[in-house]
mmCIF file of C-alpha atoms in Angstrom:
data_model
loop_
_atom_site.group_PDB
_atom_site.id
_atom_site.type_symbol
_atom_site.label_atom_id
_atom_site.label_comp_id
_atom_site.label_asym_id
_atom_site.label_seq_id
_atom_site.Cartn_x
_atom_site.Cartn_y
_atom_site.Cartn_z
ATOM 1 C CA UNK A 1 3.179 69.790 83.469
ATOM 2 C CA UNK A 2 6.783 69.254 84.472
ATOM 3 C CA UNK A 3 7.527 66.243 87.428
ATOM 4 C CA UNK A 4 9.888 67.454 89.667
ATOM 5 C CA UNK A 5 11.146 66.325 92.841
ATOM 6 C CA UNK A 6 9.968 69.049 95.257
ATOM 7 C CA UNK A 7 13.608 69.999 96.778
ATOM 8 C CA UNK A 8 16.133 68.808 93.839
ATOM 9 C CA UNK A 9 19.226 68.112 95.355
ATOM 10 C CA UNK A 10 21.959 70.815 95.330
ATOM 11 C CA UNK A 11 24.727 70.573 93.105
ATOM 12 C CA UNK A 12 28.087 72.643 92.924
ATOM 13 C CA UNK A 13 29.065 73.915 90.157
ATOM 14 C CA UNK A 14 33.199 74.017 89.490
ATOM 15 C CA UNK A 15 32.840 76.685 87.219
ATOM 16 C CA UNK A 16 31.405 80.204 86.881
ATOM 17 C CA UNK A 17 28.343 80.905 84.415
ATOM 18 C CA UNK A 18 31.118 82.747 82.057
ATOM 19 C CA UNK A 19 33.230 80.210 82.276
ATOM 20 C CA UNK A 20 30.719 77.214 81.654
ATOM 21 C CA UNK A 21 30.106 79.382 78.401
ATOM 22 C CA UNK A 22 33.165 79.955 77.625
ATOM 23 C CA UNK A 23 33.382 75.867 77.551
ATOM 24 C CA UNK A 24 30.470 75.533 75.388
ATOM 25 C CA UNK A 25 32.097 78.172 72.952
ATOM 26 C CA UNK A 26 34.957 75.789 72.698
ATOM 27 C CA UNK A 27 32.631 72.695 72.273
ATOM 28 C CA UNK A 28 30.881 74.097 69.220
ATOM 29 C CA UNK A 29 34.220 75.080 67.564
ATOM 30 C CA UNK A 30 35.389 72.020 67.818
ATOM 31 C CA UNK A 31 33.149 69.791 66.707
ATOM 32 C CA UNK A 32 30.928 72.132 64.274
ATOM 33 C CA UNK A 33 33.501 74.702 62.124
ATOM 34 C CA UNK A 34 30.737 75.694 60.209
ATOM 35 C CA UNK A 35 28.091 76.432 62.726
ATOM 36 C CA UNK A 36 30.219 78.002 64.889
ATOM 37 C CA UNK A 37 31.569 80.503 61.728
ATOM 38 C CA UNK A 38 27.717 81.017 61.733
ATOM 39 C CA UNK A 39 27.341 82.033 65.590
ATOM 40 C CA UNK A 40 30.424 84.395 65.437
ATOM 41 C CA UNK A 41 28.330 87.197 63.076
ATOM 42 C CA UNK A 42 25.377 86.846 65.773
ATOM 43 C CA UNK A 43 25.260 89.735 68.835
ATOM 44 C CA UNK A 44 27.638 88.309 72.090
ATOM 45 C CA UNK A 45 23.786 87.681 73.727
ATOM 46 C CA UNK A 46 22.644 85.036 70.879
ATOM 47 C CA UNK A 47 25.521 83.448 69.914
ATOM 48 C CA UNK A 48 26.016 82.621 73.430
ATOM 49 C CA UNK A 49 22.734 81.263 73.675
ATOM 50 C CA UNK A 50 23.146 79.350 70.623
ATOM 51 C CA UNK A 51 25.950 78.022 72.185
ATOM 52 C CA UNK A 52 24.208 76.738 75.021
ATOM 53 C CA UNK A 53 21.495 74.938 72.734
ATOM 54 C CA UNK A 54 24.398 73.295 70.596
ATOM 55 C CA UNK A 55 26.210 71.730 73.355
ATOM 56 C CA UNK A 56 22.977 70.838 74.702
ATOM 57 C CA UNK A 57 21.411 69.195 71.598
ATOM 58 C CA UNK A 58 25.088 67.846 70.947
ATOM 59 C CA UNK A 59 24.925 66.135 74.394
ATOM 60 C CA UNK A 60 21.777 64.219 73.732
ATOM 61 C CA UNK A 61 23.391 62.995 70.096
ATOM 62 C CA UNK A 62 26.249 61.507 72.271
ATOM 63 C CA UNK A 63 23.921 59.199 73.951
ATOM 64 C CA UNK A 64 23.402 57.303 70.887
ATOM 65 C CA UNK A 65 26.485 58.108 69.016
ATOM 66 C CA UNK A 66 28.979 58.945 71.366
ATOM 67 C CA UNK A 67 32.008 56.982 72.851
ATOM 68 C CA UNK A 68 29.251 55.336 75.507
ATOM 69 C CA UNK A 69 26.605 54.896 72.825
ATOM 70 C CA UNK A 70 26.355 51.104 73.596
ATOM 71 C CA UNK A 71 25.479 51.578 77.357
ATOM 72 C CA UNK A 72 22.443 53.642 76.733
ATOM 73 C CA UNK A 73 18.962 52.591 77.459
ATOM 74 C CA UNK A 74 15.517 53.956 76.931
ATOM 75 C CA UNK A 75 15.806 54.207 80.497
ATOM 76 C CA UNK A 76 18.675 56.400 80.094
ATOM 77 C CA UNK A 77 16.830 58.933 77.653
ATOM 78 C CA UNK A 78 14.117 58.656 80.271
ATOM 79 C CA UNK A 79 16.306 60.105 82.522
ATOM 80 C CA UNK A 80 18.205 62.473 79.815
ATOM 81 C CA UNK A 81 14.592 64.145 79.466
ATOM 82 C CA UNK A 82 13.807 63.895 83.565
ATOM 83 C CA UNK A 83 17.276 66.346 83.234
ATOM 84 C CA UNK A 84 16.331 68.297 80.343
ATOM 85 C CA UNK A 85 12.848 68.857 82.811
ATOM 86 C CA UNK A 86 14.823 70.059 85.677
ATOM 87 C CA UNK A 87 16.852 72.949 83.410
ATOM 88 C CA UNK A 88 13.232 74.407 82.080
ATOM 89 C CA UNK A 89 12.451 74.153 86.246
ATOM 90 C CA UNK A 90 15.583 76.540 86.816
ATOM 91 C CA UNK A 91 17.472 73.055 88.278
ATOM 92 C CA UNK A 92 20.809 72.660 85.995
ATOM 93 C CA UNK A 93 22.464 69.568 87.257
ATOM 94 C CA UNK A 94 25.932 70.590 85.920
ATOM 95 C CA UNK A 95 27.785 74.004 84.704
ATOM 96 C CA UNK A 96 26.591 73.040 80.672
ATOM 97 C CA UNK A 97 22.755 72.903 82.018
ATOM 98 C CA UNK A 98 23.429 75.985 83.907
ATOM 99 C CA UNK A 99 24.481 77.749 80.597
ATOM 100 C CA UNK A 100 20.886 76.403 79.149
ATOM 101 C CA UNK A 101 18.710 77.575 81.893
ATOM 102 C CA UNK A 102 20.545 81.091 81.934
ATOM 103 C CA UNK A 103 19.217 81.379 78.312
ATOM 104 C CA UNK A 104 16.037 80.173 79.134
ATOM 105 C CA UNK A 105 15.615 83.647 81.381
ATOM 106 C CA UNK A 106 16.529 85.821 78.910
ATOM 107 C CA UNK A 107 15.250 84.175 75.353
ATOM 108 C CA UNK A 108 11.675 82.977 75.143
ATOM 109 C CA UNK A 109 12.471 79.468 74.651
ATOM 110 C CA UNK A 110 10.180 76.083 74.353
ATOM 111 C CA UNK A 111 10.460 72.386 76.008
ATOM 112 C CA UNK A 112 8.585 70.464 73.454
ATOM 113 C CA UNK A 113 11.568 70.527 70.876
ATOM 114 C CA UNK A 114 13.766 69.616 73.270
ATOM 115 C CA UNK A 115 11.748 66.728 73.867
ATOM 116 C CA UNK A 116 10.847 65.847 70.589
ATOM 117 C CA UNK A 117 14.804 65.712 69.468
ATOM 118 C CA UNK A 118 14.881 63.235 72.766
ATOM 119 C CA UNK A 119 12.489 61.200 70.354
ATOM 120 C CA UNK A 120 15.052 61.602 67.848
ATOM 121 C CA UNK A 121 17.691 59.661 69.490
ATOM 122 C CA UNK A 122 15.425 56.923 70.682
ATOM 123 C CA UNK A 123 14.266 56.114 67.232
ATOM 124 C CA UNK A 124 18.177 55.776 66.329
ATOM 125 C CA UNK A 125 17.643 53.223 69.459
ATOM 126 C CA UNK A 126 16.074 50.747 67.629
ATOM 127 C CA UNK A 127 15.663 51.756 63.935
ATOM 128 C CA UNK A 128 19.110 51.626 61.594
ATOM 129 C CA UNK A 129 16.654 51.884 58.504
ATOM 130 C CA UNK A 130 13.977 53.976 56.788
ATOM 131 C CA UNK A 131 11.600 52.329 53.916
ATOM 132 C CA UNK A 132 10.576 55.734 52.949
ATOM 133 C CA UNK A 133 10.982 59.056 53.299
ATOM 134 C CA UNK A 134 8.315 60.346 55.137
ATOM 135 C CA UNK A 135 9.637 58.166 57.949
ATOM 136 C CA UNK A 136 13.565 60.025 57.745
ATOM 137 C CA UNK A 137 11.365 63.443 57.404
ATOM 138 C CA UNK A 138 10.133 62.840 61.293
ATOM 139 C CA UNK A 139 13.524 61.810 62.166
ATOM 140 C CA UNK A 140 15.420 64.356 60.632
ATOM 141 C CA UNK A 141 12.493 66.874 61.856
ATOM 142 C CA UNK A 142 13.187 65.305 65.337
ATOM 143 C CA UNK A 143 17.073 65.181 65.601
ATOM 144 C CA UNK A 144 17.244 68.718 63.396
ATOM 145 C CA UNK A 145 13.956 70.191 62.443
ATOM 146 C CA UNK A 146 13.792 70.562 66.014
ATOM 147 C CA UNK A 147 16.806 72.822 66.550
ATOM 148 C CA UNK A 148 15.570 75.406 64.373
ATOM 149 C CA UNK A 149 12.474 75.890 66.436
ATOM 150 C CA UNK A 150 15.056 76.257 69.381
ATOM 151 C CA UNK A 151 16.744 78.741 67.978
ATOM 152 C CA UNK A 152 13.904 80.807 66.596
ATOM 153 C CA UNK A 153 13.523 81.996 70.136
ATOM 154 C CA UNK A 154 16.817 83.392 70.401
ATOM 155 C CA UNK A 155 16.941 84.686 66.627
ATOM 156 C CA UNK A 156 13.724 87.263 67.253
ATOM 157 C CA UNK A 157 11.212 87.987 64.782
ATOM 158 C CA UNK A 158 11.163 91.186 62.793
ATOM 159 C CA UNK A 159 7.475 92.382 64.191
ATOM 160 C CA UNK A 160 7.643 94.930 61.228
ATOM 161 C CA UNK A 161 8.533 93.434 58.208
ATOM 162 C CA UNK A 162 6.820 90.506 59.080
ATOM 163 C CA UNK A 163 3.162 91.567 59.665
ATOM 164 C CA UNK A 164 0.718 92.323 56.695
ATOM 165 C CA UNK A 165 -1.955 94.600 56.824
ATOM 166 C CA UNK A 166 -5.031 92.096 56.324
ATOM 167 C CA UNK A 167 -2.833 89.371 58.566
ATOM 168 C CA UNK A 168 -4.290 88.428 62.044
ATOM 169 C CA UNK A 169 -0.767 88.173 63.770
ATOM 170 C CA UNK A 170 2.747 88.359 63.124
ATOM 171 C CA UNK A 171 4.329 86.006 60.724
ATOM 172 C CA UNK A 172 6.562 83.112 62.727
ATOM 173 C CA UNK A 173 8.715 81.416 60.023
ATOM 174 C CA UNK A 174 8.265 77.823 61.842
ATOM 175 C CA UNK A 175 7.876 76.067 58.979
ATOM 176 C CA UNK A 176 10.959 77.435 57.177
ATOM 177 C CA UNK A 177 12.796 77.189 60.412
ATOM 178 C CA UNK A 178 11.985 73.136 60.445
ATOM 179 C CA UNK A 179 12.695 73.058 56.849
ATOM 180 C CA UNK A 180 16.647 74.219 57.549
ATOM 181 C CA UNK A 181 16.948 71.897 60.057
ATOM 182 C CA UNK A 182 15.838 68.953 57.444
ATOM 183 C CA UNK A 183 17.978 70.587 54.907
ATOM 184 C CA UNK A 184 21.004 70.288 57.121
ATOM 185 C CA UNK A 185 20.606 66.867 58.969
ATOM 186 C CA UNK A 186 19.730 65.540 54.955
ATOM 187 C CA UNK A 187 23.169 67.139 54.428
ATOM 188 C CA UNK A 188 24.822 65.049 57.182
ATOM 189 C CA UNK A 189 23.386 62.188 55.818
ATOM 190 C CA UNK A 190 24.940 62.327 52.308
ATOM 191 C CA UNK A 191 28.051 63.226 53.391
ATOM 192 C CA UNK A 192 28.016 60.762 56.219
ATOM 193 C CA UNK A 193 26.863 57.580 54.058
ATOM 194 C CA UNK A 194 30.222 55.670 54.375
ATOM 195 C CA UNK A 195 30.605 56.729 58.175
ATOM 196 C CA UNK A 196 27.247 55.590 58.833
ATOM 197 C CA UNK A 197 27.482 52.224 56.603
ATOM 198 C CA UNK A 198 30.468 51.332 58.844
ATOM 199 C CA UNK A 199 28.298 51.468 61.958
ATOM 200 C CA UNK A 200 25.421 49.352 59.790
ATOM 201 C CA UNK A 201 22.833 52.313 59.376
ATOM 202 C CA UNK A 202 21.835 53.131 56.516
ATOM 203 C CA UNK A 203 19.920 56.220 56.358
ATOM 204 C CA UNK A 204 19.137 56.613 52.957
ATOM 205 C CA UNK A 205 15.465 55.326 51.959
ATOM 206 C CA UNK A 206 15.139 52.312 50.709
ATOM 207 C CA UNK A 207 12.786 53.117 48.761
ATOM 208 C CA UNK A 208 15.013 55.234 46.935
ATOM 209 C CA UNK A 209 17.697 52.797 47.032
ATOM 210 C CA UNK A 210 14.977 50.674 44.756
ATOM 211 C CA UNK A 211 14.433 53.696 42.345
ATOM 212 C CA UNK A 212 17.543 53.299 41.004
ATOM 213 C CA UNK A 213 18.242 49.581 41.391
ATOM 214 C CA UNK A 214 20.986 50.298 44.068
ATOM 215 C CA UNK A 215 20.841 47.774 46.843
ATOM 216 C CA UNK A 216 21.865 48.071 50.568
ATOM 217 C CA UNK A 217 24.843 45.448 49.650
ATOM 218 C CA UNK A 218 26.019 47.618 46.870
ATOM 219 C CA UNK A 219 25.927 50.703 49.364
ATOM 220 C CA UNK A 220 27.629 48.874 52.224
ATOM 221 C CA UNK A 221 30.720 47.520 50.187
ATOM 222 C CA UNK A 222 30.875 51.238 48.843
ATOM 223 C CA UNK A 223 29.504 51.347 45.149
ATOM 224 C CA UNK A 224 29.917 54.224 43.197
ATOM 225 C CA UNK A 225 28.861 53.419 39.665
ATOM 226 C CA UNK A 226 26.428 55.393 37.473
ATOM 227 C CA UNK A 227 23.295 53.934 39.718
ATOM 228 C CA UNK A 228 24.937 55.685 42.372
ATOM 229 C CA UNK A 229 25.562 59.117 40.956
ATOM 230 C CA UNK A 230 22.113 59.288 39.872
ATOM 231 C CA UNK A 231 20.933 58.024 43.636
ATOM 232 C CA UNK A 232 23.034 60.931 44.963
ATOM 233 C CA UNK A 233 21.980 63.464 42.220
ATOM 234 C CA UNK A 234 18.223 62.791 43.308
ATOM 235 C CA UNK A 235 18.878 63.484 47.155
ATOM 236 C CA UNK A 236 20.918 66.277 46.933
ATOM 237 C CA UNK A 237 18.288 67.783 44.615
ATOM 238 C CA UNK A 238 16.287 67.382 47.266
ATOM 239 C CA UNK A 239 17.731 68.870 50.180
ATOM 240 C CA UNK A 240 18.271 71.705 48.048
ATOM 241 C CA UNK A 241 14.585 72.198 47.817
ATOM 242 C CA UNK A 242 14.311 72.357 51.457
ATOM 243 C CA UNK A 243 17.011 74.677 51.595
ATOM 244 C CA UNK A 244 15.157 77.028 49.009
ATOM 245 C CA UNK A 245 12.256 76.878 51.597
ATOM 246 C CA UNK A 246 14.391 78.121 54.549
ATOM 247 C CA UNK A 247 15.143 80.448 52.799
ATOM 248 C CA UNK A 248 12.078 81.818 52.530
ATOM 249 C CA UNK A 249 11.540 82.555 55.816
ATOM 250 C CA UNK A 250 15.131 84.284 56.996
ATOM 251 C CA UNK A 251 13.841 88.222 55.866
ATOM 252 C CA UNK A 252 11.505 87.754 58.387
ATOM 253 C CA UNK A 253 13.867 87.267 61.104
ATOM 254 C CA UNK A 254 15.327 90.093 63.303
ATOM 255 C CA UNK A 255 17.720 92.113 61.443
ATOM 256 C CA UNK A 256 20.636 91.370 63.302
ATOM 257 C CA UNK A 257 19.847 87.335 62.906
ATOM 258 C CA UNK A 258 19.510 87.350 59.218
ATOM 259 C CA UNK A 259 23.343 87.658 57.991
ATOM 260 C CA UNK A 260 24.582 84.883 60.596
ATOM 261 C CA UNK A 261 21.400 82.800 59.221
ATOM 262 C CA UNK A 262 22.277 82.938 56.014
ATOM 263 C CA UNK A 263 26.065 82.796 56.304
ATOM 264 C CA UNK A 264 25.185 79.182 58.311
ATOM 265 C CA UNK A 265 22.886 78.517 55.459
ATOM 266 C CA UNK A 266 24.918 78.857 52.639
ATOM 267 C CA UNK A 267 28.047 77.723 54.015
ATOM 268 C CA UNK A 268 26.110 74.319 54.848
ATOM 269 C CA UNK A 269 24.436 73.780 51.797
ATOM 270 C CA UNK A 270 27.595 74.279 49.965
ATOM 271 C CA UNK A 271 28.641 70.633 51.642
ATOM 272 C CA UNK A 272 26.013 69.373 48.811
ATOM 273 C CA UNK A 273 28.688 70.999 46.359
ATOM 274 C CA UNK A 274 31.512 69.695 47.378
ATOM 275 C CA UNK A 275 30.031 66.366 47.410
ATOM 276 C CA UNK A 276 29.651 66.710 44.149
ATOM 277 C CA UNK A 277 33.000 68.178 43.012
ATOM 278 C CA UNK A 278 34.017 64.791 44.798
ATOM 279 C CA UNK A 279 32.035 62.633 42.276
ATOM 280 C CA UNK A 280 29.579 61.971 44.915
ATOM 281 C CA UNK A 281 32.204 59.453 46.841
ATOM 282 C CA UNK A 282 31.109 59.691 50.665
ATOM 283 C CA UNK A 283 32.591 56.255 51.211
ATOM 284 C CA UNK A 284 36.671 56.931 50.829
ATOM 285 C CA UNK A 285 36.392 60.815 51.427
ATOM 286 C CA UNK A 286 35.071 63.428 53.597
ATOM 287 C CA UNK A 287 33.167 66.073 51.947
ATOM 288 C CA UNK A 288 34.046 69.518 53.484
ATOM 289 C CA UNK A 289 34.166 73.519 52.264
ATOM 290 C CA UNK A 290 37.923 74.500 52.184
ATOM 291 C CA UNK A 291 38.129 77.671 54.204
ATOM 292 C CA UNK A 292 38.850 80.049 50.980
ATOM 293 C CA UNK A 293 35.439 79.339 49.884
ATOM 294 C CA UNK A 294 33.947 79.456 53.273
ATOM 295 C CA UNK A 295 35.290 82.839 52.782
ATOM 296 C CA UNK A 296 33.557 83.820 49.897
ATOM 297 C CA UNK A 297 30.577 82.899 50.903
ATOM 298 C CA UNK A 298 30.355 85.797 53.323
ATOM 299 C CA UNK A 299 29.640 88.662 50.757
ATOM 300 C CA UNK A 300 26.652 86.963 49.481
ATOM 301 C CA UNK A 301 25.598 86.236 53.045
ATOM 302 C CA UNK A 302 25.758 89.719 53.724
ATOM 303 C CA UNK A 303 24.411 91.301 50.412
ATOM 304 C CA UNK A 304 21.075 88.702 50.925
ATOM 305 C CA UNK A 305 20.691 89.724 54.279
ATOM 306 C CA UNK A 306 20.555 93.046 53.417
ATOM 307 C CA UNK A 307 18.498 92.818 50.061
ATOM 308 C CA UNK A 308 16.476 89.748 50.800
#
């Protein structure tokens, strides 16, 4: 049950609904290329919604990695989710809320991922490591897991294709849609290690660390010997696995989702590539796709959404 006050205050808004998504258009270029590449193949309707999820899901990042990361409190994510309560009530306290609730009236849209990415950022709060990986799987199922539930609303489900004969309902790919969401944030974390190590977190399990006698010391000061490569050659492997499993689940989406799904989906994992064309050195370099490739990708994106 949401906990509202019973008259929220009014606010006024400085810009239009068309123009507050125009703004989060401009947000999502910005700061994610290859999202965004992603959204542009999607009807006007979705990729506007998607939009609105991005720049809200990038907002709550910001509290714990953004310029003003080091004044935020649990208190503050308290009140970040009090907010994030007030959109789902049809009470946007700004014109970038506004563009969320819009969506929520015309997708059919969820709080509890919302909330659980909230749980995301206050783990990053207090925790800069991870013994093993079933602890990063709930954060990176928290922080990104979570946004592919969000977006399943606004993808659509193909009610045909996806229902069996002998099945009691229609099939809801949540589990693939989680998986691409782990696939992606695992992504980050690779090619984020040095960006991360700079800000003391260490992401990478420790656990796995110990596999292959590689020690936080060695990862902080930027090691990139044979102990390394094989580190990085067992978590990419990884990730790709969870990619696989996405993958599974994007012919049952609606048709017109499934070529700007898999265009995102290729065009991300192919970050793991490039990490690897770079000798797997996150520390001195940024791993990114050039755009030639990017552009290649497309054909494939569009033959497997047709074929797959």
């Amino acid at each position: 049950m949401l906990q509202l006050p019973k008259s929220p205050p009014k606010v006024t808004m400085r810009l239009s609904l068309e123009e507050a998504y125009e703004e989060c258009r401009q947000i999502t270029a910005k700061y994610s290329k290859t999202f965004y590449l992603g959204t542009r193949l999607m009807s006007e309707a979705k990729r506007r919604a998607i939009w609105a999820i991005y720049v809200w899901c990038r907002r709550t990042d910001e509290l714990v990695d953004g310029p003003d990361a080091k004044q935020t409190t649990p208190e503050t994510l308290d009140q970040w989710e009090a907010r994030l309560e007030a959109i789902f009530a049809g009470h946007p306290q700004d014109e970038l809320d506004l563009t969320l609730t819009d969506t929520l009236q015309r997708f059919p849209l969820e709080i509890q991922p919302f909330r659980d990415m909230i749980e995301g950022q206050r783990m990053d709060l207090y925790r800069s490591r991870y013994e093993t990986f079933e602890e990063l799987k709930l954060y990176c199922y928290r922080v990104a897991g979570t946004v592919g539930l969000m977006s399943e609303g606004v993808m659509g489900i193909n009610r045909v294709a996806s229902t069996a004969p002998w099945a009691d309902g229609p099939y809801h790919p949540t589990q693939e849609a989680i998986a691409l969401g782990i696939a992606n944030q695992l992504t980050n974390i690779l090619r984020d290690v040095g960006e991360d190590a700079r800000r003391g977190r260490i992401y990478l399990p420790l656990e796995d660390l110990a596999l292959f006698d590689y020690t936080e010391r060695d990862l902080l000061e930027g090691v990139t010997d044979d102990r390394w490569q094989a580190l990085m050659q067992f978590e990419i492997q990884r990730a790709r696995k969870y990619y696989l499993e996405a993958e599974q689940g994007i012919s049952a989406l609606s048709p017109d989702a499934r070529l700007p799904v898999w265009a995102a989906t290729i065009l991300y994992s192919n970050i793991l590539t490039e990490i690897e064309r770079n000798d797997y050195d996150v520390f001195s370099q940024r791993a990114y796709v050039p755009s030639w490739r990017k552009a290649l990708c497309l054909p494939v994106a569009w033959l497997r959404a047709q074929a797959l």
